[in-house]
mmCIF file of C-alpha atoms and ligand atoms in Angstrom:
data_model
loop_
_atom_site.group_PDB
_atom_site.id
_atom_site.type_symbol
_atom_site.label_atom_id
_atom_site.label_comp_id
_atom_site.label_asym_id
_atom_site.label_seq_id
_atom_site.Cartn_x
_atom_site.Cartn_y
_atom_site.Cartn_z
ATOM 1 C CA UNK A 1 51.902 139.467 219.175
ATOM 2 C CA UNK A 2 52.634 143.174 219.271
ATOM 3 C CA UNK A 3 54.765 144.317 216.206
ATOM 4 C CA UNK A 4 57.530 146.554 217.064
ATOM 5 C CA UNK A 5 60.736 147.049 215.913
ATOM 6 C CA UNK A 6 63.478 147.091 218.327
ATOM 7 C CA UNK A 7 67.145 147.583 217.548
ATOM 8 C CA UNK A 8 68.250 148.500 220.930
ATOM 9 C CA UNK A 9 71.890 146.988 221.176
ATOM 10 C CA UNK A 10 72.667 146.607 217.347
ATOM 11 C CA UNK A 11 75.310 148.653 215.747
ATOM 12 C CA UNK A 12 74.581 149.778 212.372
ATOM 13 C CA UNK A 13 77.133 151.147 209.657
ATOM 14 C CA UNK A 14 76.120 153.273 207.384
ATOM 15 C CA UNK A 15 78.442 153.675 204.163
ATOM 16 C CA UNK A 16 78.401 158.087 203.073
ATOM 17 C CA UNK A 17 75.686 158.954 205.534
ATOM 18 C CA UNK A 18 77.092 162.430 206.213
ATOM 19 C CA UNK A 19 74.223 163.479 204.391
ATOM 20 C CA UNK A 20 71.172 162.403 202.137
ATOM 21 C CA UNK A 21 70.045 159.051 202.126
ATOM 22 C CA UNK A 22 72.671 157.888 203.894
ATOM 23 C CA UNK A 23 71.473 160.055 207.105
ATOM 24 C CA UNK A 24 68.188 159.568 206.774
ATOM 25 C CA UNK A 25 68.544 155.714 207.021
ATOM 26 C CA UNK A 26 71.393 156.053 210.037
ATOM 27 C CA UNK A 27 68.696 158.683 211.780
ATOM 28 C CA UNK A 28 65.783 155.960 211.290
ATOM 29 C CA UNK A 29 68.177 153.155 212.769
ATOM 30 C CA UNK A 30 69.103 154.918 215.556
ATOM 31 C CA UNK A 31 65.616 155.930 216.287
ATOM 32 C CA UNK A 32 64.523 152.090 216.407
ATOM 33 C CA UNK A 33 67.432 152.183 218.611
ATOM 34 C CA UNK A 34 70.600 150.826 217.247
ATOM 35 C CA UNK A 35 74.183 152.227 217.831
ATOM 36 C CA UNK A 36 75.481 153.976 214.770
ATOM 37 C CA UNK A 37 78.812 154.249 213.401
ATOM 38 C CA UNK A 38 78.900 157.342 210.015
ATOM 39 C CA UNK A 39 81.372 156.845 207.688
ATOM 40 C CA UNK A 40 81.838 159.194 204.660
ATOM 41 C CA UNK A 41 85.396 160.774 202.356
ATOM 42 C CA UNK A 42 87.572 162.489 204.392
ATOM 43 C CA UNK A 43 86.517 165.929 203.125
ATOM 44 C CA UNK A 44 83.233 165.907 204.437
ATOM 45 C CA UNK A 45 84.495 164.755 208.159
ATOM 46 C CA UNK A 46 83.049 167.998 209.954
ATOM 47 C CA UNK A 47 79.938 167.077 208.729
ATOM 48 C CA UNK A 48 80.247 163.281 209.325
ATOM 49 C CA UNK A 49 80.708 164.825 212.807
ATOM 50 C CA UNK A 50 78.127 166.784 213.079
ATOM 51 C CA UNK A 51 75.665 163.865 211.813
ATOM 52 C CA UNK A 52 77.069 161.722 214.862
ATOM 53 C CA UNK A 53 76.585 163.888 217.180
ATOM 54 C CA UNK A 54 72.556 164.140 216.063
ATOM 55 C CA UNK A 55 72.661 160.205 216.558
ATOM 56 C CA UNK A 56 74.221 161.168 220.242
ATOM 57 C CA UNK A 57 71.840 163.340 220.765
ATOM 58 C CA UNK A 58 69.049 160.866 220.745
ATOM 59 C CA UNK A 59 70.902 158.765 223.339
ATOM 60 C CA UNK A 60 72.670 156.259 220.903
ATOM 61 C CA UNK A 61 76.630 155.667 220.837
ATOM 62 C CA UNK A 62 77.696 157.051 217.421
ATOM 63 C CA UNK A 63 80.979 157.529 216.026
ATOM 64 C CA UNK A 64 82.195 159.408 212.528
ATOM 65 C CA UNK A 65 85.261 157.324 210.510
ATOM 66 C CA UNK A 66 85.984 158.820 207.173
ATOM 67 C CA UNK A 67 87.350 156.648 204.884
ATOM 68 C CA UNK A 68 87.171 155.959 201.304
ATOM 69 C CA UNK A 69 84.997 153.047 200.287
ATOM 70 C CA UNK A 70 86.503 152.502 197.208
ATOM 71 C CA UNK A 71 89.576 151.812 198.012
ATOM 72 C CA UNK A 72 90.222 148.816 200.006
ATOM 73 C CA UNK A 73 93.027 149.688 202.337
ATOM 74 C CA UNK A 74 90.359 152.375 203.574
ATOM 75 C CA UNK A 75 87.076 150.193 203.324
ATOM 76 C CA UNK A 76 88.822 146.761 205.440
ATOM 77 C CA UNK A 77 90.365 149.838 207.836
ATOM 78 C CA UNK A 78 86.544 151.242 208.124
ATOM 79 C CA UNK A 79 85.024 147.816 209.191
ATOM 80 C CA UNK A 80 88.019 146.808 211.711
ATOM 81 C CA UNK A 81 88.083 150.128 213.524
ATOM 82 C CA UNK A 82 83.790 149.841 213.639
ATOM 83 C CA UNK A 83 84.263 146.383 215.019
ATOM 84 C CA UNK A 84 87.137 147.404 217.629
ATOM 85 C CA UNK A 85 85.237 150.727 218.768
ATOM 86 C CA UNK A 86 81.743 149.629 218.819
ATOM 87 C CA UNK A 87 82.571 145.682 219.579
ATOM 88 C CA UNK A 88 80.399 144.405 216.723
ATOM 89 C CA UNK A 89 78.440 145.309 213.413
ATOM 90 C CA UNK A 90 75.252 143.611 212.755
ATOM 91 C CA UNK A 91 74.022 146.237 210.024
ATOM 92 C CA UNK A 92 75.974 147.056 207.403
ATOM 93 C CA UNK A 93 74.207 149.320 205.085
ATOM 94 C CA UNK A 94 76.503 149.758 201.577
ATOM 95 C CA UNK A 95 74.865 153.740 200.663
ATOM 96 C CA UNK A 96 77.889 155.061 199.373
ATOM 97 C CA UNK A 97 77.596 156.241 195.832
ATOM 98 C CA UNK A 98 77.265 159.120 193.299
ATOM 99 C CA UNK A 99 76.906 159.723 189.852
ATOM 100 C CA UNK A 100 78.807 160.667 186.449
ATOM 101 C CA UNK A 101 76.240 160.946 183.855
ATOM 102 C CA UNK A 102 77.173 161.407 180.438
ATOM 103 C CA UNK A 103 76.645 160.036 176.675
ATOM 104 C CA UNK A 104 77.660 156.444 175.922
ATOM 105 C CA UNK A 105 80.025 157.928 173.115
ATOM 106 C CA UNK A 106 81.125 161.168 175.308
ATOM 107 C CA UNK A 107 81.443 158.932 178.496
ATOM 108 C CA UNK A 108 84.833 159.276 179.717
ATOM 109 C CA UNK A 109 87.132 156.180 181.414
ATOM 110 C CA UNK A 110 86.993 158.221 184.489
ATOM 111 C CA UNK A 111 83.357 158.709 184.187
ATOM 112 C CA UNK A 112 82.640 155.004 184.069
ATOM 113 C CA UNK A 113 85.486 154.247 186.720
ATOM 114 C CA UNK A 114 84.905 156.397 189.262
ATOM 115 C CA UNK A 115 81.134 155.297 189.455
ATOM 116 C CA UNK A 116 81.952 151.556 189.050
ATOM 117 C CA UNK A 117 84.800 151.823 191.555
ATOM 118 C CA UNK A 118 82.353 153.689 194.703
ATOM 119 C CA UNK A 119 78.822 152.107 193.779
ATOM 120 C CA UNK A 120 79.842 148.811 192.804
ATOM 121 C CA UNK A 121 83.703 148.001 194.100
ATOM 122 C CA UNK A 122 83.076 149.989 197.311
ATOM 123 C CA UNK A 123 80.076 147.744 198.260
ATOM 124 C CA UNK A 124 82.141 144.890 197.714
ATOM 125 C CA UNK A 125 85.225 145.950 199.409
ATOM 126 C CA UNK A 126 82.773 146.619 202.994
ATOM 127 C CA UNK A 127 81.028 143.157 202.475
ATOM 128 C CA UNK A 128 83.845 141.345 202.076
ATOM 129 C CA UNK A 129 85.947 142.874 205.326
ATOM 130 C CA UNK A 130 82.261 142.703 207.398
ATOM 131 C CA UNK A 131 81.284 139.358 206.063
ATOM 132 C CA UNK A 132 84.940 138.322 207.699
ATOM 133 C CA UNK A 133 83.443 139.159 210.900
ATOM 134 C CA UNK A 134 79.697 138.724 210.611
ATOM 135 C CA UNK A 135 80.773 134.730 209.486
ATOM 136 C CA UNK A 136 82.269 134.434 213.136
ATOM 137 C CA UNK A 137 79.082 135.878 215.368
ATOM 138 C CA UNK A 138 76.662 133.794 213.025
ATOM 139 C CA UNK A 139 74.766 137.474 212.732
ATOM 140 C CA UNK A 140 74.664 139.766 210.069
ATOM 141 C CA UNK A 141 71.835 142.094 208.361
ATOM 142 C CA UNK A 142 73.716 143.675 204.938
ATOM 143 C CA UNK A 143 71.811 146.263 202.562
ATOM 144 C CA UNK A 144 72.735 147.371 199.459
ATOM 145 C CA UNK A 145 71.153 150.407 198.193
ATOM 146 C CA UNK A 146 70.656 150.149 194.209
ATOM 147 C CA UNK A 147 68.329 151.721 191.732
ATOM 148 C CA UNK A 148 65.635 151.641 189.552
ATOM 149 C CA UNK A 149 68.123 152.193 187.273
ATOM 150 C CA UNK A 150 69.856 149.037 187.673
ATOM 151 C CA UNK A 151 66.325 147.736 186.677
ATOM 152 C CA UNK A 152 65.702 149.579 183.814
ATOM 153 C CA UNK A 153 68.671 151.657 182.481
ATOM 154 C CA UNK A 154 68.216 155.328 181.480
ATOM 155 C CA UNK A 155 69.879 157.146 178.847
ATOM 156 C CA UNK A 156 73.164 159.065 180.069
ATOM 157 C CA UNK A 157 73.733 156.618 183.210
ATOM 158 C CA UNK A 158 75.397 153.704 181.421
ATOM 159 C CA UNK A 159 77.993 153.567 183.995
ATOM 160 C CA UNK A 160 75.608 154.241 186.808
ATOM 161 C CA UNK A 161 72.850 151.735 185.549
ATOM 162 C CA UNK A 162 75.543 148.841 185.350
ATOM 163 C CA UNK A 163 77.140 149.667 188.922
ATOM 164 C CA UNK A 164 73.284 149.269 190.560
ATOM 165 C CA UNK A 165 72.419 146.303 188.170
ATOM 166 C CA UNK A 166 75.653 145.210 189.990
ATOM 167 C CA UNK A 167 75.191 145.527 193.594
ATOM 168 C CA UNK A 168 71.994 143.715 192.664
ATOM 169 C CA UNK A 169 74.211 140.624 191.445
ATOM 170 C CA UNK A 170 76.385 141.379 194.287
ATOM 171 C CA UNK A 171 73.676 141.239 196.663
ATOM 172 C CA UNK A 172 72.014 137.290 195.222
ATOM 173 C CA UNK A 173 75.210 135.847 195.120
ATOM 174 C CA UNK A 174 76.154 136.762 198.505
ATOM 175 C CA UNK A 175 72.928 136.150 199.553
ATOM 176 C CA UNK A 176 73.216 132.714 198.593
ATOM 177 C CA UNK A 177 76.594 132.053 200.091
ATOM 178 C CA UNK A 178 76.221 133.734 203.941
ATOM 179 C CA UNK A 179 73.068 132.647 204.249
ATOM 180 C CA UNK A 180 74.135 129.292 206.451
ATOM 181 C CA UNK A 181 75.706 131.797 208.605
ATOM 182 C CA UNK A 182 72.762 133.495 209.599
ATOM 183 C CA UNK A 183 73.197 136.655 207.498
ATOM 184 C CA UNK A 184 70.748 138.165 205.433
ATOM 185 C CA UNK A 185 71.905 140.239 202.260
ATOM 186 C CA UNK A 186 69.207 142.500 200.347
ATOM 187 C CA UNK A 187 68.982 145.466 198.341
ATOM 188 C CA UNK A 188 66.841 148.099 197.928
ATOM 189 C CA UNK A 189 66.262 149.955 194.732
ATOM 190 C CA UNK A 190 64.881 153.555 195.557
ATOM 191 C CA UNK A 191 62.985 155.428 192.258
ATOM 192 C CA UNK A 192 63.668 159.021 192.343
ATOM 193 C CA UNK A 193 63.493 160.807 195.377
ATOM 194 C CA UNK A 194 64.199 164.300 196.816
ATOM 195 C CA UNK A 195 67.716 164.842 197.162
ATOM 196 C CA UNK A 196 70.494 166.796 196.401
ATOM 197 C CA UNK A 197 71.243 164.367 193.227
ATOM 198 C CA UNK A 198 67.265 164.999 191.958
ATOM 199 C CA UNK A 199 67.114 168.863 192.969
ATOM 200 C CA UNK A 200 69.725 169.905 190.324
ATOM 201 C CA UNK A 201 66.514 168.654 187.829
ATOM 202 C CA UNK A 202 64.934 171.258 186.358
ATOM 203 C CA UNK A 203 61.082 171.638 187.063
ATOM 204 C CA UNK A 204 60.062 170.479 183.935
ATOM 205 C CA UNK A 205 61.881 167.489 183.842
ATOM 206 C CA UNK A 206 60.865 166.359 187.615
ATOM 207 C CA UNK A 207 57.329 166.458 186.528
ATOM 208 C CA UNK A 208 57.958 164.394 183.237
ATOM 209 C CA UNK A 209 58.917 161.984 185.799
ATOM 210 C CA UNK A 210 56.379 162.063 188.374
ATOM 211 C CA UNK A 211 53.756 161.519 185.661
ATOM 212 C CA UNK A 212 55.267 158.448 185.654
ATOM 213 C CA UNK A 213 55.115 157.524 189.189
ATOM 214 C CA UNK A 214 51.580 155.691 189.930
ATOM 215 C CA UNK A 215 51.529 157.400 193.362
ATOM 216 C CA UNK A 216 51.942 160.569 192.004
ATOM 217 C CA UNK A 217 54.993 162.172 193.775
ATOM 218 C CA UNK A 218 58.743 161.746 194.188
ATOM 219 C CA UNK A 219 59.940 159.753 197.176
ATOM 220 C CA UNK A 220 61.708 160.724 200.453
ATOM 221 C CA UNK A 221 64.356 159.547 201.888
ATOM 222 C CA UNK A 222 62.560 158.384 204.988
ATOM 223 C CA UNK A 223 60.367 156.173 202.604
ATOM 224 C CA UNK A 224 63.717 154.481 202.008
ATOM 225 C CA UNK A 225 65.464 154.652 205.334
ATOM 226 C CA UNK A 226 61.884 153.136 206.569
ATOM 227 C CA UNK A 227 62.793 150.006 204.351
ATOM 228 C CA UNK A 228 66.094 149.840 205.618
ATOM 229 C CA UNK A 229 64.591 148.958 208.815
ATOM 230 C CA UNK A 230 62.450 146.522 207.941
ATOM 231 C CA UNK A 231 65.557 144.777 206.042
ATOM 232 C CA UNK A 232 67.699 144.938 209.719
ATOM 233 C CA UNK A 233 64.456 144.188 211.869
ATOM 234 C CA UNK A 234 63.371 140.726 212.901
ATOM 235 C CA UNK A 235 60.680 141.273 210.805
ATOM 236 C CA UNK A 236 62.668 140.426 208.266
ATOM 237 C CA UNK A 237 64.604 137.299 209.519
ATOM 238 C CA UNK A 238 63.253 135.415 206.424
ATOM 239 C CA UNK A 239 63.918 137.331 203.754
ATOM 240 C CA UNK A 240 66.677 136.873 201.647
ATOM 241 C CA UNK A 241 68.878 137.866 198.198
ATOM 242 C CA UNK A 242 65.045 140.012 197.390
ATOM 243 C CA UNK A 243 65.081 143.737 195.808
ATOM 244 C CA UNK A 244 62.614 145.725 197.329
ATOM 245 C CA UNK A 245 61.601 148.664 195.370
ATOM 246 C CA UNK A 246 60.637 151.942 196.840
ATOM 247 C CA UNK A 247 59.382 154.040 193.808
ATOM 248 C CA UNK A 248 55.657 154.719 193.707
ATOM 249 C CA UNK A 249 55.567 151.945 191.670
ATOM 250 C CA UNK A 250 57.571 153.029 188.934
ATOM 251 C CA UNK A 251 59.036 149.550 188.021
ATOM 252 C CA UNK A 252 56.112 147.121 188.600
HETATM 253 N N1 NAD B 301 68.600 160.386 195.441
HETATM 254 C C1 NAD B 301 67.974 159.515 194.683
HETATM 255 O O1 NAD B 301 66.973 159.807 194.032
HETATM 256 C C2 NAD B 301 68.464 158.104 194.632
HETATM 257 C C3 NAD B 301 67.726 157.178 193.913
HETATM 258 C C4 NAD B 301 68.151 155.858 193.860
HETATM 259 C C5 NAD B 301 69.300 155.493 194.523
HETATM 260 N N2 NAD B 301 70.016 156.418 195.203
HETATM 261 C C6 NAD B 301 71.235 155.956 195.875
HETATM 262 O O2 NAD B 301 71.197 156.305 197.247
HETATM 263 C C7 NAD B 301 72.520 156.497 197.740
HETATM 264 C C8 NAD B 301 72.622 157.852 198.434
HETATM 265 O O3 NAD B 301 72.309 158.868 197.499
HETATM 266 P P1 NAD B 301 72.018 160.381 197.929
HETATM 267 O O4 NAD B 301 70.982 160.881 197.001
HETATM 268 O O5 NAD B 301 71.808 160.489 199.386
HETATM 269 O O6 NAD B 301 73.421 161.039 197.489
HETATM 270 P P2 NAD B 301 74.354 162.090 198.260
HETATM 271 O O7 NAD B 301 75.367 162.546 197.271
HETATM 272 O O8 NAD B 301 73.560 163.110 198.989
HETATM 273 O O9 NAD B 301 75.062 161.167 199.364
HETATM 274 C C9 NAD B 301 76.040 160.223 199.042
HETATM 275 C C10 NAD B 301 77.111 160.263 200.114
HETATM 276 O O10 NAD B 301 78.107 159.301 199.790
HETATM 277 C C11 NAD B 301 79.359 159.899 200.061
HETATM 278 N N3 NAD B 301 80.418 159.256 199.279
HETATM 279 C C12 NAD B 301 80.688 159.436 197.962
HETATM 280 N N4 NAD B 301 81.761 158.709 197.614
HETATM 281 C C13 NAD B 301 82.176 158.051 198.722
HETATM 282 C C14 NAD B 301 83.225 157.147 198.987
HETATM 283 N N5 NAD B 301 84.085 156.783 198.027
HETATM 284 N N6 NAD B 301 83.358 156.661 200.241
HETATM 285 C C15 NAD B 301 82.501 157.021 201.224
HETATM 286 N N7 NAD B 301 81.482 157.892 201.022
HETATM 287 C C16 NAD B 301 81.316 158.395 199.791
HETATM 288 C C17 NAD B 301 79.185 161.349 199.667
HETATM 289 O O11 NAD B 301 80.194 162.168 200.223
HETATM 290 C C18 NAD B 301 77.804 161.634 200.209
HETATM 291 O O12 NAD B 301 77.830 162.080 201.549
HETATM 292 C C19 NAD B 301 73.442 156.350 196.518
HETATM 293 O O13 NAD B 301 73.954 155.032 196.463
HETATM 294 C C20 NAD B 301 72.514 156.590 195.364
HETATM 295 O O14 NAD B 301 72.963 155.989 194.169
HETATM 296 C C21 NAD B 301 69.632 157.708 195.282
#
């Protein structure tokens, strides 16, 4: 048996992948050869463009629909225009997310909202419209991108901590309840890795961390995007409702 991975034909959708992890993973997927639809907020649509086009340029179909994933007008609208311009989604990868850190006492109801509301509702809101869809073609591969730090908390990321340790609930119990239907639901809890969220760190504190990384360096976002394939792949046909962590072995 010859182990390759082969997505020709699949269409993937990649929740914020304008940039970051999001188009690292969409970049990988399209290399193994799926179809990619981008999504990201409405402000960043030139770039969302711009990232399509790259997955054009390697000889996928790719198309850019902005939308807001928190809100679920915009995330049900996302997943019914993906399914009515592409004619399917068989990947669904929920990226979308940012943080708000602050100091339990100092933390703001925005602060906590706004994460809660994009990490944790706006994973939700895109399973539940796919999962609609993916029920009825018996077919479905969704990942949820977590944290670490829905593992193991961290000081000044209350809000962020609970909306990963979230998606992580979000991602067993719907593992549990699609899996008759043929669809797979994992998550994937990166450590820290270089990005525009870990390069406002100063120096000093980026090397407090890595001496706690066994493998001795931050990660990249291909390390994670190369997960994400294995999660969509055949490879992967009997794995369900599991967090894989990529972090050098951070949390072990
Ligand atoms: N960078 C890290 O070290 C790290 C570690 C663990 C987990 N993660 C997770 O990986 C994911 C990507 O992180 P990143 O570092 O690439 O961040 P990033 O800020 O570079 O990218 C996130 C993207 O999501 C988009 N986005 C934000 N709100 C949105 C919304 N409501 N609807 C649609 N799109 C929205 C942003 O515009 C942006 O393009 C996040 O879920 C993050 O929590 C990152």
């Amino acid at each position: 048996m010859a182990y390759t991975i082969d997505l020709t034909g699949q269409v993937a959708l990649v929740t914020g992948s304008r940039r970051g992890l999001g188009k690292a993973i969409a970049m990988a997927l399209a290399h193994a050869g799926a179809d990619i639809v981008i999504n990201d907020i409405a402000p960043g649509r030139e770039e969302a463009e711009a990232t399509a086009a790259e997955m054009r340029d390697l000889g996928r179909r790719a198309i850019a629909l902005c939308g807001d994933v928190s809100n679920p007008e915009d995330a049900t609208q996302l997943i019914e225009q993906a399914w009515t311009e592409m004619g399917k989604i068989d990947i669904l990868v929920n990226n979308a997310g940012i943080t708000r850190d602050n100091l339990l006492i100092r933390m703001s109801d925005d602060e906590w909202q706004s994460v809660i509301n994009i990490n944790l509702s706006g994973s939700f809101y895109c399973t539940r419209a796919a999962a609609k869809r993916m029920m009825k073609a018996r077919y479905g591969r969704i990942i949820n991108i977590a944290s670490v730090i829905g593992l193991m908390g961290n000081a000044g990321q209350a809000n962020y901590a609970a909306s990963k340790a979230g998606i992580i609930g979000l991602t067993k119990a719907n593992a549990k309840e699609l899996a008759s239907r043929g669809i797979t639901v994992n998550a994937i809890a990166p450590g820290f890795i270089v990005s525009a969220m870990t390069d406002k760190l100063p120096d000093d504190v980026k090397a407090k961390y890595i001496e706690g990384i066994p493998l001795g360096r931050l990660g990249t976002a291909e390390d994670v995007a190369n997960a994400v394939v294995f999660y969509a792949s055949e490879l992967a046909a009997y794995t369900t409702g599991h967090v894989l962590n990529v972090d050098g072995g951070m949390v072990m």
